CSV table of C-alpha atoms and ligand atoms in Angstrom, one decimal:
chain,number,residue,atom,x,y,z
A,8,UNK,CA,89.5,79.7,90.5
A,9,UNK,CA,87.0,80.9,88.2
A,10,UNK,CA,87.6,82.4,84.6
A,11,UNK,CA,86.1,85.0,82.0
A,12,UNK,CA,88.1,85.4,78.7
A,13,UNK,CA,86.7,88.4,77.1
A,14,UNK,CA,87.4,87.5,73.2
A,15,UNK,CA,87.0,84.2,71.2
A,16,UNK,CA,89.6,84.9,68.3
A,17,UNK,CA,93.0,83.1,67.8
A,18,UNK,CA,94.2,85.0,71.0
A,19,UNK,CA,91.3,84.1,73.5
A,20,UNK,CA,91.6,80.3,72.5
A,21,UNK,CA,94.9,80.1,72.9
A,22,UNK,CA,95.0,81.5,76.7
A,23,UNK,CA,91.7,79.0,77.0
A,24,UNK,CA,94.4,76.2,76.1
A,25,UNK,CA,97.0,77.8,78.4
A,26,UNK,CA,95.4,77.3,81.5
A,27,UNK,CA,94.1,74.4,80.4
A,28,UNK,CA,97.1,72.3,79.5
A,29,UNK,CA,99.9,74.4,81.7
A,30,UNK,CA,97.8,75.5,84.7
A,31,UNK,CA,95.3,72.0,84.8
A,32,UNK,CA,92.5,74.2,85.1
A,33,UNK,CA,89.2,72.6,84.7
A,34,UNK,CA,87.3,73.4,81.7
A,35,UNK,CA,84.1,73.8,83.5
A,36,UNK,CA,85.9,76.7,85.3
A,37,UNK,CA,86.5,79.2,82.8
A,38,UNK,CA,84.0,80.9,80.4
A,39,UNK,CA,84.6,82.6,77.0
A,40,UNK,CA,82.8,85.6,76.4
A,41,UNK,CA,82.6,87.2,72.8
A,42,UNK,CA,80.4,89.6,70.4
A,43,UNK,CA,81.6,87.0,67.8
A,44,UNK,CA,82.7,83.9,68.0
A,45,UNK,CA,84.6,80.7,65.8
A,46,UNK,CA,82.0,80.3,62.9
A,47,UNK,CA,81.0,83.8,62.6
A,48,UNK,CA,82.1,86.3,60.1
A,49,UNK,CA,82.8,89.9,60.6
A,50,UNK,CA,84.4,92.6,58.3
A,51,UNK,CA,86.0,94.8,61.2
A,52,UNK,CA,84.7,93.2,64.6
A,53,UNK,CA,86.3,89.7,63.9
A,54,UNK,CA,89.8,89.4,63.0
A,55,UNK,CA,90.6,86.0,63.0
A,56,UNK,CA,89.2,84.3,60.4
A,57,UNK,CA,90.4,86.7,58.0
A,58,UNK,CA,94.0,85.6,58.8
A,59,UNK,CA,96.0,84.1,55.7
A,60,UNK,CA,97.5,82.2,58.2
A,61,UNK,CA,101.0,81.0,58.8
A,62,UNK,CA,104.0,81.3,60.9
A,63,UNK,CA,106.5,84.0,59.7
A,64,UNK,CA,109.2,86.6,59.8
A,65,UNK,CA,106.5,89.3,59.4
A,66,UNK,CA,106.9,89.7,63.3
A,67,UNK,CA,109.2,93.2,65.3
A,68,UNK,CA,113.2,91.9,66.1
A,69,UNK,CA,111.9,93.1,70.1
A,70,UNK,CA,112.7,90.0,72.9
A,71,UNK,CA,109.4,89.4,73.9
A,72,UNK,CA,108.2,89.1,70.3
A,73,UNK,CA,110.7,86.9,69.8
A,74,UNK,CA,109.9,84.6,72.7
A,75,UNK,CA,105.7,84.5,71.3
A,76,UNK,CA,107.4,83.6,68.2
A,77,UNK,CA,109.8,80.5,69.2
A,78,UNK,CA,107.0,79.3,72.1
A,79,UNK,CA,104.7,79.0,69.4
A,80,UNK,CA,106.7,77.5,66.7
A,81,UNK,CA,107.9,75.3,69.3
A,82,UNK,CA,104.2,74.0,70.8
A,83,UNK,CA,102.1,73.9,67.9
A,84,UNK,CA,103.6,70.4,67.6
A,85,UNK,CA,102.1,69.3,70.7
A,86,UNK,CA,98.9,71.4,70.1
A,87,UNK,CA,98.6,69.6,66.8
A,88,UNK,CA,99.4,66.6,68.4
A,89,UNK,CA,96.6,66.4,71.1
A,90,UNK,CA,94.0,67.7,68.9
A,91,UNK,CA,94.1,65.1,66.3
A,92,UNK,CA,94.2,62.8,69.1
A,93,UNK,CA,91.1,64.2,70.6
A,94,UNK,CA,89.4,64.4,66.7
A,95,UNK,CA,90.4,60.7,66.6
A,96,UNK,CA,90.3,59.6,62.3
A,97,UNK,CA,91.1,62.9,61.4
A,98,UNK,CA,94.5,64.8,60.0
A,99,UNK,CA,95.9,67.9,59.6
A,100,UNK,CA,94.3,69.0,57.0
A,101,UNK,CA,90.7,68.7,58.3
A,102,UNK,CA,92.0,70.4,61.5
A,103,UNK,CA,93.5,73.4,59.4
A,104,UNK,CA,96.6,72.9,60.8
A,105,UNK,CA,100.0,71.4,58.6
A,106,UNK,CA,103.2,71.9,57.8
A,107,UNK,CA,104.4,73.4,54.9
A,108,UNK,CA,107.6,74.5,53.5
A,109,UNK,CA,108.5,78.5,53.2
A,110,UNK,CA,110.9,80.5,51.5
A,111,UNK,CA,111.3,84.1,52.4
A,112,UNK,CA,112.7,87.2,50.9
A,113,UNK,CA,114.1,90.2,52.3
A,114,UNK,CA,115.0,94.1,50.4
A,115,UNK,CA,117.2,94.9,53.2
A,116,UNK,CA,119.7,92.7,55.5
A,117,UNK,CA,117.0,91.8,58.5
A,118,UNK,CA,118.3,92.3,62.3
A,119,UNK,CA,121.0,89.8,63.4
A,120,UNK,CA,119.2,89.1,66.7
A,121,UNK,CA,116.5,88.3,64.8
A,122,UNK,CA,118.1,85.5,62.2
A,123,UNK,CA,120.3,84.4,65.0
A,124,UNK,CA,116.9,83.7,67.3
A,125,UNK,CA,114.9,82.2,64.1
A,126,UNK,CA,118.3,80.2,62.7
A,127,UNK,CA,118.8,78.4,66.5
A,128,UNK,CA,115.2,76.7,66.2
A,129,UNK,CA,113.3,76.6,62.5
A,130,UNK,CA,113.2,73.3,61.2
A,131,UNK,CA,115.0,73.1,58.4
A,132,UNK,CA,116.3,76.2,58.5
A,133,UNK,CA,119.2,76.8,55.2
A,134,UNK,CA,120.5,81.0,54.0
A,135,UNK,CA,119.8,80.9,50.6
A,136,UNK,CA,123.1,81.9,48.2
A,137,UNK,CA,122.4,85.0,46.1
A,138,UNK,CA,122.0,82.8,43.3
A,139,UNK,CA,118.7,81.8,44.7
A,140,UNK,CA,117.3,85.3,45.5
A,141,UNK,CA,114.9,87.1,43.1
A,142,UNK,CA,116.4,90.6,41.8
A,143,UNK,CA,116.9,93.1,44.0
A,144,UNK,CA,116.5,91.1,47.5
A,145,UNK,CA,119.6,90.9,49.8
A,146,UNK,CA,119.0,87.9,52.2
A,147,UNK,CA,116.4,84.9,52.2
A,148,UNK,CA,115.8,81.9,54.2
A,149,UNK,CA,114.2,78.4,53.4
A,150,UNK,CA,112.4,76.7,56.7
A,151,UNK,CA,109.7,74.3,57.4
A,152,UNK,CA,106.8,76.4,58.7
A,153,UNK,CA,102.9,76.4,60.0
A,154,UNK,CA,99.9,76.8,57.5
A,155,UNK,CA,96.6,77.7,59.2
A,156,UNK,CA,93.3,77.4,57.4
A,157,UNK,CA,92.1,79.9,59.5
A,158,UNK,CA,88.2,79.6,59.9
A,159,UNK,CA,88.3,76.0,60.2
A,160,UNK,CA,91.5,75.8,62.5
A,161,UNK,CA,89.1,78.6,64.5
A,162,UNK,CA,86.2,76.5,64.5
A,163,UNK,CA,88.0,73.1,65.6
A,164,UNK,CA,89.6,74.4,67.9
A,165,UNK,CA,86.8,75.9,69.6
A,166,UNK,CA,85.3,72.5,69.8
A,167,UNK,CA,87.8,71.0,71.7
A,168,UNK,CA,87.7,73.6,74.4
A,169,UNK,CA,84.1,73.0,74.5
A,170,UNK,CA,84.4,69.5,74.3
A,171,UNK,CA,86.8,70.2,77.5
A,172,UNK,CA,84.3,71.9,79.2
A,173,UNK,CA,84.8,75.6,78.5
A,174,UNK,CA,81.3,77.2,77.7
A,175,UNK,CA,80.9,79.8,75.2
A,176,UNK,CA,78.8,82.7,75.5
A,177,UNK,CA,77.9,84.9,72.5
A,178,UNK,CA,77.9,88.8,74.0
A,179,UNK,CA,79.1,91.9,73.5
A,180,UNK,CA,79.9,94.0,76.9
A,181,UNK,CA,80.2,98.0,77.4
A,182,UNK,CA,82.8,97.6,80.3
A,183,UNK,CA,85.2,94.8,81.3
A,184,UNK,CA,83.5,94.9,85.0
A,185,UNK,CA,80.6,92.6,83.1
A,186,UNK,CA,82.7,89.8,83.2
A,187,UNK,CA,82.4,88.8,85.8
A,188,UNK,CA,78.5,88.3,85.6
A,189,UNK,CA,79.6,85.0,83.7
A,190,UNK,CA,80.7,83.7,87.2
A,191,UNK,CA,79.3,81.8,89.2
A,192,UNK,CA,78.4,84.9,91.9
A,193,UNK,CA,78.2,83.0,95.4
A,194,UNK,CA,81.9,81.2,94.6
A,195,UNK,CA,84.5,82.4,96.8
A,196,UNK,CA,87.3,81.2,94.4
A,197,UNK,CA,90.0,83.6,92.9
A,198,UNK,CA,88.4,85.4,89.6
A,199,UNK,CA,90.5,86.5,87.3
A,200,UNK,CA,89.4,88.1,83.8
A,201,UNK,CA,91.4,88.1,80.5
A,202,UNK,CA,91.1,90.6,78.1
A,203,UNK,CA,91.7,89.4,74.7
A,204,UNK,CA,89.7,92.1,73.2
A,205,UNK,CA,91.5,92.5,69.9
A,206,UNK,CA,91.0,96.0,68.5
A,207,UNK,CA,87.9,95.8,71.0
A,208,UNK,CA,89.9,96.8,73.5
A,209,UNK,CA,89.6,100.6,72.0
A,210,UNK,CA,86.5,101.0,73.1
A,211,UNK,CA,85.4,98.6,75.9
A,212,UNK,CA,84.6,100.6,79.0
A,213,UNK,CA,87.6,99.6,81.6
A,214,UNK,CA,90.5,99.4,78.8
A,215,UNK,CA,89.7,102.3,76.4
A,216,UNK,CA,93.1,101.7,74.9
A,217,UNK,CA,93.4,104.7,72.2
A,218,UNK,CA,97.1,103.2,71.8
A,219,UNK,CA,95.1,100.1,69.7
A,220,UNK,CA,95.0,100.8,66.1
A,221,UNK,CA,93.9,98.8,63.0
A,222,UNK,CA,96.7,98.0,60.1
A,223,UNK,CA,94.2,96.4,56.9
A,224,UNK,CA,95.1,93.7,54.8
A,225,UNK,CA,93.3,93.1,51.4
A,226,UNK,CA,94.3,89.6,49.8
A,227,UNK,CA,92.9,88.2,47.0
A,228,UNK,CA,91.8,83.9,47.6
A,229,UNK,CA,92.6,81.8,44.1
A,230,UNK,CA,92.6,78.1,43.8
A,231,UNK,CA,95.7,76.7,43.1
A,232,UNK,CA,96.4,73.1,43.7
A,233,UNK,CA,100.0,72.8,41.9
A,234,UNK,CA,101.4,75.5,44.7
A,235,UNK,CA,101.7,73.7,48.1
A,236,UNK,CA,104.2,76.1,49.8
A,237,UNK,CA,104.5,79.2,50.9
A,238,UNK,CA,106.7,82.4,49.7
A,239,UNK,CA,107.3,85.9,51.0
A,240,UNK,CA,108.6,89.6,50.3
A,241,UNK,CA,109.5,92.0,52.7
A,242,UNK,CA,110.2,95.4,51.7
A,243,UNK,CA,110.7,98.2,54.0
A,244,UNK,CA,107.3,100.2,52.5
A,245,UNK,CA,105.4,96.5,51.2
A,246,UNK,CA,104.7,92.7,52.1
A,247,UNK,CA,104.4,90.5,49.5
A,248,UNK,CA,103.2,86.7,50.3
A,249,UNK,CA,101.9,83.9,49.3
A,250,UNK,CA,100.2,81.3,51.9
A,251,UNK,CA,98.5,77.8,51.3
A,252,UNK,CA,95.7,77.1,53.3
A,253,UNK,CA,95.8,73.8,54.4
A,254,UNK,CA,92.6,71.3,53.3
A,255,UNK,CA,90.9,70.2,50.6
A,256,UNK,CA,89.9,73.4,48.7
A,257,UNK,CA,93.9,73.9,47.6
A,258,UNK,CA,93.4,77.6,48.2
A,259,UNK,CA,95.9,79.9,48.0
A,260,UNK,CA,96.1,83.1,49.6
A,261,UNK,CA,97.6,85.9,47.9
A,262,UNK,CA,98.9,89.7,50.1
A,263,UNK,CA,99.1,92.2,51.0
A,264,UNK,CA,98.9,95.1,52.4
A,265,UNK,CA,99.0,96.6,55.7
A,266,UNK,CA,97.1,99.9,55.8
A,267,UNK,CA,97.9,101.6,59.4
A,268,UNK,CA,94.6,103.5,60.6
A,269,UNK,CA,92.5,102.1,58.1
A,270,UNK,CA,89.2,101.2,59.1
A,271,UNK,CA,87.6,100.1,55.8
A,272,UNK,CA,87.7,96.2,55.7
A,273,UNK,CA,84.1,96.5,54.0
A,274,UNK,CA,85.2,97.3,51.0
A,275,UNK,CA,88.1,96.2,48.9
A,276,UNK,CA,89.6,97.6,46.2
A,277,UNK,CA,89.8,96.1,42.2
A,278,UNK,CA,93.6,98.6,41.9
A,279,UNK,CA,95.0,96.7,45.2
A,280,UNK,CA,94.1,93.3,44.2
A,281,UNK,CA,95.7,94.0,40.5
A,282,UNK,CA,99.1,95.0,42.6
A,283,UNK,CA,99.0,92.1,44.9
A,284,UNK,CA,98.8,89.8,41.4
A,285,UNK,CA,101.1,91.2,39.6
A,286,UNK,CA,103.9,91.3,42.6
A,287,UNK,CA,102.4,87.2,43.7
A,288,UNK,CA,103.1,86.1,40.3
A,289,UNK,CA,106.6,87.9,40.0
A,290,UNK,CA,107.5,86.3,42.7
A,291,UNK,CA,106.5,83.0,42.3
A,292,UNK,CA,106.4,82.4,38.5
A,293,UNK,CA,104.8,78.7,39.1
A,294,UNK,CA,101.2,80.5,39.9
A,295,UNK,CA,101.0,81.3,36.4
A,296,UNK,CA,100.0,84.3,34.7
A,297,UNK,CA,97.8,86.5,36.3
A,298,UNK,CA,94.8,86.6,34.1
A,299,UNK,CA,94.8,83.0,34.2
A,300,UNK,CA,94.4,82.4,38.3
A,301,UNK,CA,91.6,80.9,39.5
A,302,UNK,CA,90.2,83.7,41.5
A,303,UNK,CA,87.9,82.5,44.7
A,304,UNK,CA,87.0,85.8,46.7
A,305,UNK,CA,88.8,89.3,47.5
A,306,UNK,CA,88.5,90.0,51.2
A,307,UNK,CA,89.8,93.0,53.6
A,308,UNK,CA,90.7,92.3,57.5
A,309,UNK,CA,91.8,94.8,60.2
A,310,UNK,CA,95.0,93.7,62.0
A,311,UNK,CA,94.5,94.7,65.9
A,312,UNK,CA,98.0,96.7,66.2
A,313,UNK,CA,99.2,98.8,69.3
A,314,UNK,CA,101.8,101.7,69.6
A,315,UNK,CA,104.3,100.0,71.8
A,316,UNK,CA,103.4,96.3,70.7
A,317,UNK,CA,101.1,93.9,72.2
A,318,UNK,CA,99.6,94.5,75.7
A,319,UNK,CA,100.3,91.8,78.4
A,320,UNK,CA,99.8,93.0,81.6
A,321,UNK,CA,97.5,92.5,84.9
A,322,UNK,CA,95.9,95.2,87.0
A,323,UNK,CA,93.3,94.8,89.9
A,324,UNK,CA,89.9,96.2,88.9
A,325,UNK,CA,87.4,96.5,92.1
A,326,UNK,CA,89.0,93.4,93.7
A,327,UNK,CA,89.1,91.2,90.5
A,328,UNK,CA,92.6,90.3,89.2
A,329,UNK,CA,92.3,91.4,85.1
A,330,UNK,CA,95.7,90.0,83.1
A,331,UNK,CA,95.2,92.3,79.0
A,332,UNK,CA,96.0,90.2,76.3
A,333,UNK,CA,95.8,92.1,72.9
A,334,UNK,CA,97.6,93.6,70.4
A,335,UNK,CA,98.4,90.8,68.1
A,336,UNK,CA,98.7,92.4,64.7
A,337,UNK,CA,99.8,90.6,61.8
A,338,UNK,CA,101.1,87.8,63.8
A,339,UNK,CA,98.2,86.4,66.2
A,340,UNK,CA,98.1,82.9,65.3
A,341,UNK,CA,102.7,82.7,64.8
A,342,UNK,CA,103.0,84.8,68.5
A,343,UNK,CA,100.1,83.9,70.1
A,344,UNK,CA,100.9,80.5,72.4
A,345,UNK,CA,103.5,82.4,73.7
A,346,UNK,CA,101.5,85.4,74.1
A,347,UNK,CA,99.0,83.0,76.1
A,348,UNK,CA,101.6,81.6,78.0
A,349,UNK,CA,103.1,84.5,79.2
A,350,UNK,CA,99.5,86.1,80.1
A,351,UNK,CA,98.5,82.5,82.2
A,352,UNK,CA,102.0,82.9,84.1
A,353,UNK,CA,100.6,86.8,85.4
A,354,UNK,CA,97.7,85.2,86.4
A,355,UNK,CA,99.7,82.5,88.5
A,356,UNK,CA,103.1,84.3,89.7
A,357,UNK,CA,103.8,81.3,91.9
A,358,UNK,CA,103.6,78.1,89.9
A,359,UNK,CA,105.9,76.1,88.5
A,360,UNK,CA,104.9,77.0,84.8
B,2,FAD,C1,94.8,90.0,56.0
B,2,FAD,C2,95.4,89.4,57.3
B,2,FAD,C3,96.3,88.4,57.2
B,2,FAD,C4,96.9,87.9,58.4
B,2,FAD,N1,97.8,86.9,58.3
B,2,FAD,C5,98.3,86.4,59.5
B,2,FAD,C6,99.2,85.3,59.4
B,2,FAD,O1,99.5,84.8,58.3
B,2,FAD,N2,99.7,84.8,60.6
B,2,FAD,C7,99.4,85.3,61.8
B,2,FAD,O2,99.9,84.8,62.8
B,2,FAD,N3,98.5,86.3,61.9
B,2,FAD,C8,97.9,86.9,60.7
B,2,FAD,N4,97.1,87.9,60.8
B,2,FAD,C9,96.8,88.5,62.1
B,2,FAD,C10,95.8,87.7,63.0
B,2,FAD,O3,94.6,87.6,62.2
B,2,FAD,C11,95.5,88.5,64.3
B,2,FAD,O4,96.7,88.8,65.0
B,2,FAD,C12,94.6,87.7,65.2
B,2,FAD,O5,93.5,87.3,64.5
B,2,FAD,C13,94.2,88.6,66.4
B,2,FAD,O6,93.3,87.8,67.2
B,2,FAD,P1,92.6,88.4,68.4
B,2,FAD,O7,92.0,87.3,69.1
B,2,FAD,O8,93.5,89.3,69.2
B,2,FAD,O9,91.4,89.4,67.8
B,2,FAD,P2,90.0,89.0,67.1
B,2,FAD,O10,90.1,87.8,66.2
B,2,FAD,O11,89.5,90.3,66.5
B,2,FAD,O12,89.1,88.6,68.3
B,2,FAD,C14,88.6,89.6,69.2
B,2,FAD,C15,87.5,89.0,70.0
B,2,FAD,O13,87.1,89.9,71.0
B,2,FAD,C16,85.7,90.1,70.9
B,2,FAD,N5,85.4,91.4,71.5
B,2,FAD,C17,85.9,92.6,71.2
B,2,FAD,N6,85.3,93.5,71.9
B,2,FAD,C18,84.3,92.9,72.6
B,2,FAD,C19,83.3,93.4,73.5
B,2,FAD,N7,83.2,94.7,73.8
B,2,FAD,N8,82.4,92.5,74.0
B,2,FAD,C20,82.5,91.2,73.7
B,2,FAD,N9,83.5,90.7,72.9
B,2,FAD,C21,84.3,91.6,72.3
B,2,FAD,C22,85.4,89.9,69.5
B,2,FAD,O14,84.0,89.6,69.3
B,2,FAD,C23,86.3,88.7,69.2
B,2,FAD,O15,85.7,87.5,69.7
B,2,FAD,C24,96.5,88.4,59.7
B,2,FAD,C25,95.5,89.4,59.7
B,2,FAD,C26,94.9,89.9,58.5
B,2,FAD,C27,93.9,91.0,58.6
């Protein structure tokens, strides 16, 4: 068996780890190809590190959302768990990756398959009494949740796939068929290709999904080391939230917005960051007043969405088995395991995973 992953974001690591640690596939077997990679920075060709990041209820109420959702929660742990172990001296807040505790708020009454999936496995999972909800919301939740430092989580965990073998190329390819040219040619084992293109896979010649569509986020980064947990607002026209990122720096990050078909995540905007201030600090007074945050940057991100959700499918493209895996959205790093998990299992209908 011999592997490209086209992509080396949140969702091209995770199906690295996938076959990995479910299938037992040899590092030095599969290759990750990517126009950017962990460490580099790109406005709109580069979502990941742009990610606030944590697990949450921003995800659709669908089943197979659902079952990213729960498979990540639910493995992180272990994920956690054997990189620290492999980073031997470090924690989780070097590694980008710690628990933190969440509150969330909702305008509206969210769907009941929905809280009855999240209340079966959140840790710590309480329904808040109306006394505890800020004006004008009708349901909230209190959980123990994942905070992502985003970058850094990227970049560590990039080094342990290379550290397991998994090489890295820096590329960008015109058509998917150029995969495969990171093979080793004369082997006669099984290649398979996955496509974790992001909003990539609009344009790469062999997907040319016009169903892929970008939903911006601007956020504004303070410093804030009195805040260690997260809070959020969903309204049916607005997200509000508040993230931690885990680490030294105590940064907070501070949403949102999400801005279907907008393309623009070079430039950000002085009016949206005043909004996301004034609704952060209304809805968690312990920030502070606005005009007294400590503000770090203001940044802009393109979310890779798709009409009909996420794409996880396999095809046969001149003889070589191709399993898509994009579409993430807002929710790449919370859905993304599962997402993985589900695209390794196309690749290998018969196993026992
Ligand atoms: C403001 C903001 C906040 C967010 N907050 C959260 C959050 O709190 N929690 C959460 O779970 N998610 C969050 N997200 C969403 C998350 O960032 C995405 O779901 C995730 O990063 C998508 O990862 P990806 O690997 O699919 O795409 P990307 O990170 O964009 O990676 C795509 C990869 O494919 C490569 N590529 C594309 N085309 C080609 C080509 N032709 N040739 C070679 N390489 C190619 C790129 O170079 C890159 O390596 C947020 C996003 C934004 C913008």
């Amino acid at each position: 068996m011999t592997v490209t992953i086209i992509g080396g974001g949140i969702i091209g690591l995770y199906t690295a780890y996938c076959l990995v640690e479910f299938c037992q596939l040899p590092g030095s077997q599969i290759c990750i190809v990517g126009k950017y990679l962990p460490g580099d920075q790109s406005a709109n060709g580069y979502t990941s590190p742009w990610a606030g990041g944590n697990w949450s209820c921003i995800s659709p109420d669908d089943k197979a959302t659902l079952f990213h959702d729960r498979f990540t929660y639910e493995n992180l742990d272990q994920l956690q768990k054997k990189l620290l172990s492999h980073f031997e001296g470090r924690d989780a807040e070097w590694l980008g990756l710690a628990r933190r505790p969440t509150k969330e708020f909702w305008d509206y009454v969210p769907n009941k398959l929905k809280i009855e999936s999240l209340s079966s496995y959140l840790e710590d999972y309480q329904v808040l009494g109306h006394e505890k909800l800020p004006e004008g919301a009708s349901f909230g939740i209190s959980f123990k949740t994942w905070n992502f430092n985003c970058p850094v989580f990227l970049y560590n965990f990039a080094q342990f796939l290379k550290d397991k073998g998994i090489k890295f190329v820096k590329e960008e390819l015109t058509h998917l068929a150029q995969a495969t040219s990171f093979m080793n040619e004369d082997s006669t084992d099984d290649k398979i290709v996955f496509n974790c293109t992001g909003l990539g896979a609009r344009d790469l010649g062999g997907v040319k999904d016009l169903l892929v569509y970008p939903a911006r986020g601007q956020v504004v980064v303070v410093r804030a080391p009195n805040v260690n947990e997260n809070c959020l607002r969903w309204g049916q026209n607005y997200a509000t939230y508040i993230i931690p990122r885990p680490g030294p720096l105590k940064e907070l990050v501070l949403g949102g917005f999400l801005q279907v078909d907008n393309w623009n995540a070079q430039d950000t905007s002085l009016e949206e960051s005043e909004d996301i201030l004034t609704r952060t600090t209304q809805l968690l007074p312990k920030l502070g007043a606005k005009d007294h945050l400590k503000i770090l940057r203001v940044a802009a991100g393109l979310r890779p969405s798709r009409y009909g959700g996420p794409r996880i499918e396999k095809e046969a493209q001149n003889g070589i088995l191709v399993v898509h895996n994009y579409g993430a959205s807002g929710y790449g790093y919370q859905a993304g395991l599962g997402m993985g998990y589900r695209a390794v299992r196309l690749a290998f209908p018969g196993s026992k995973l």
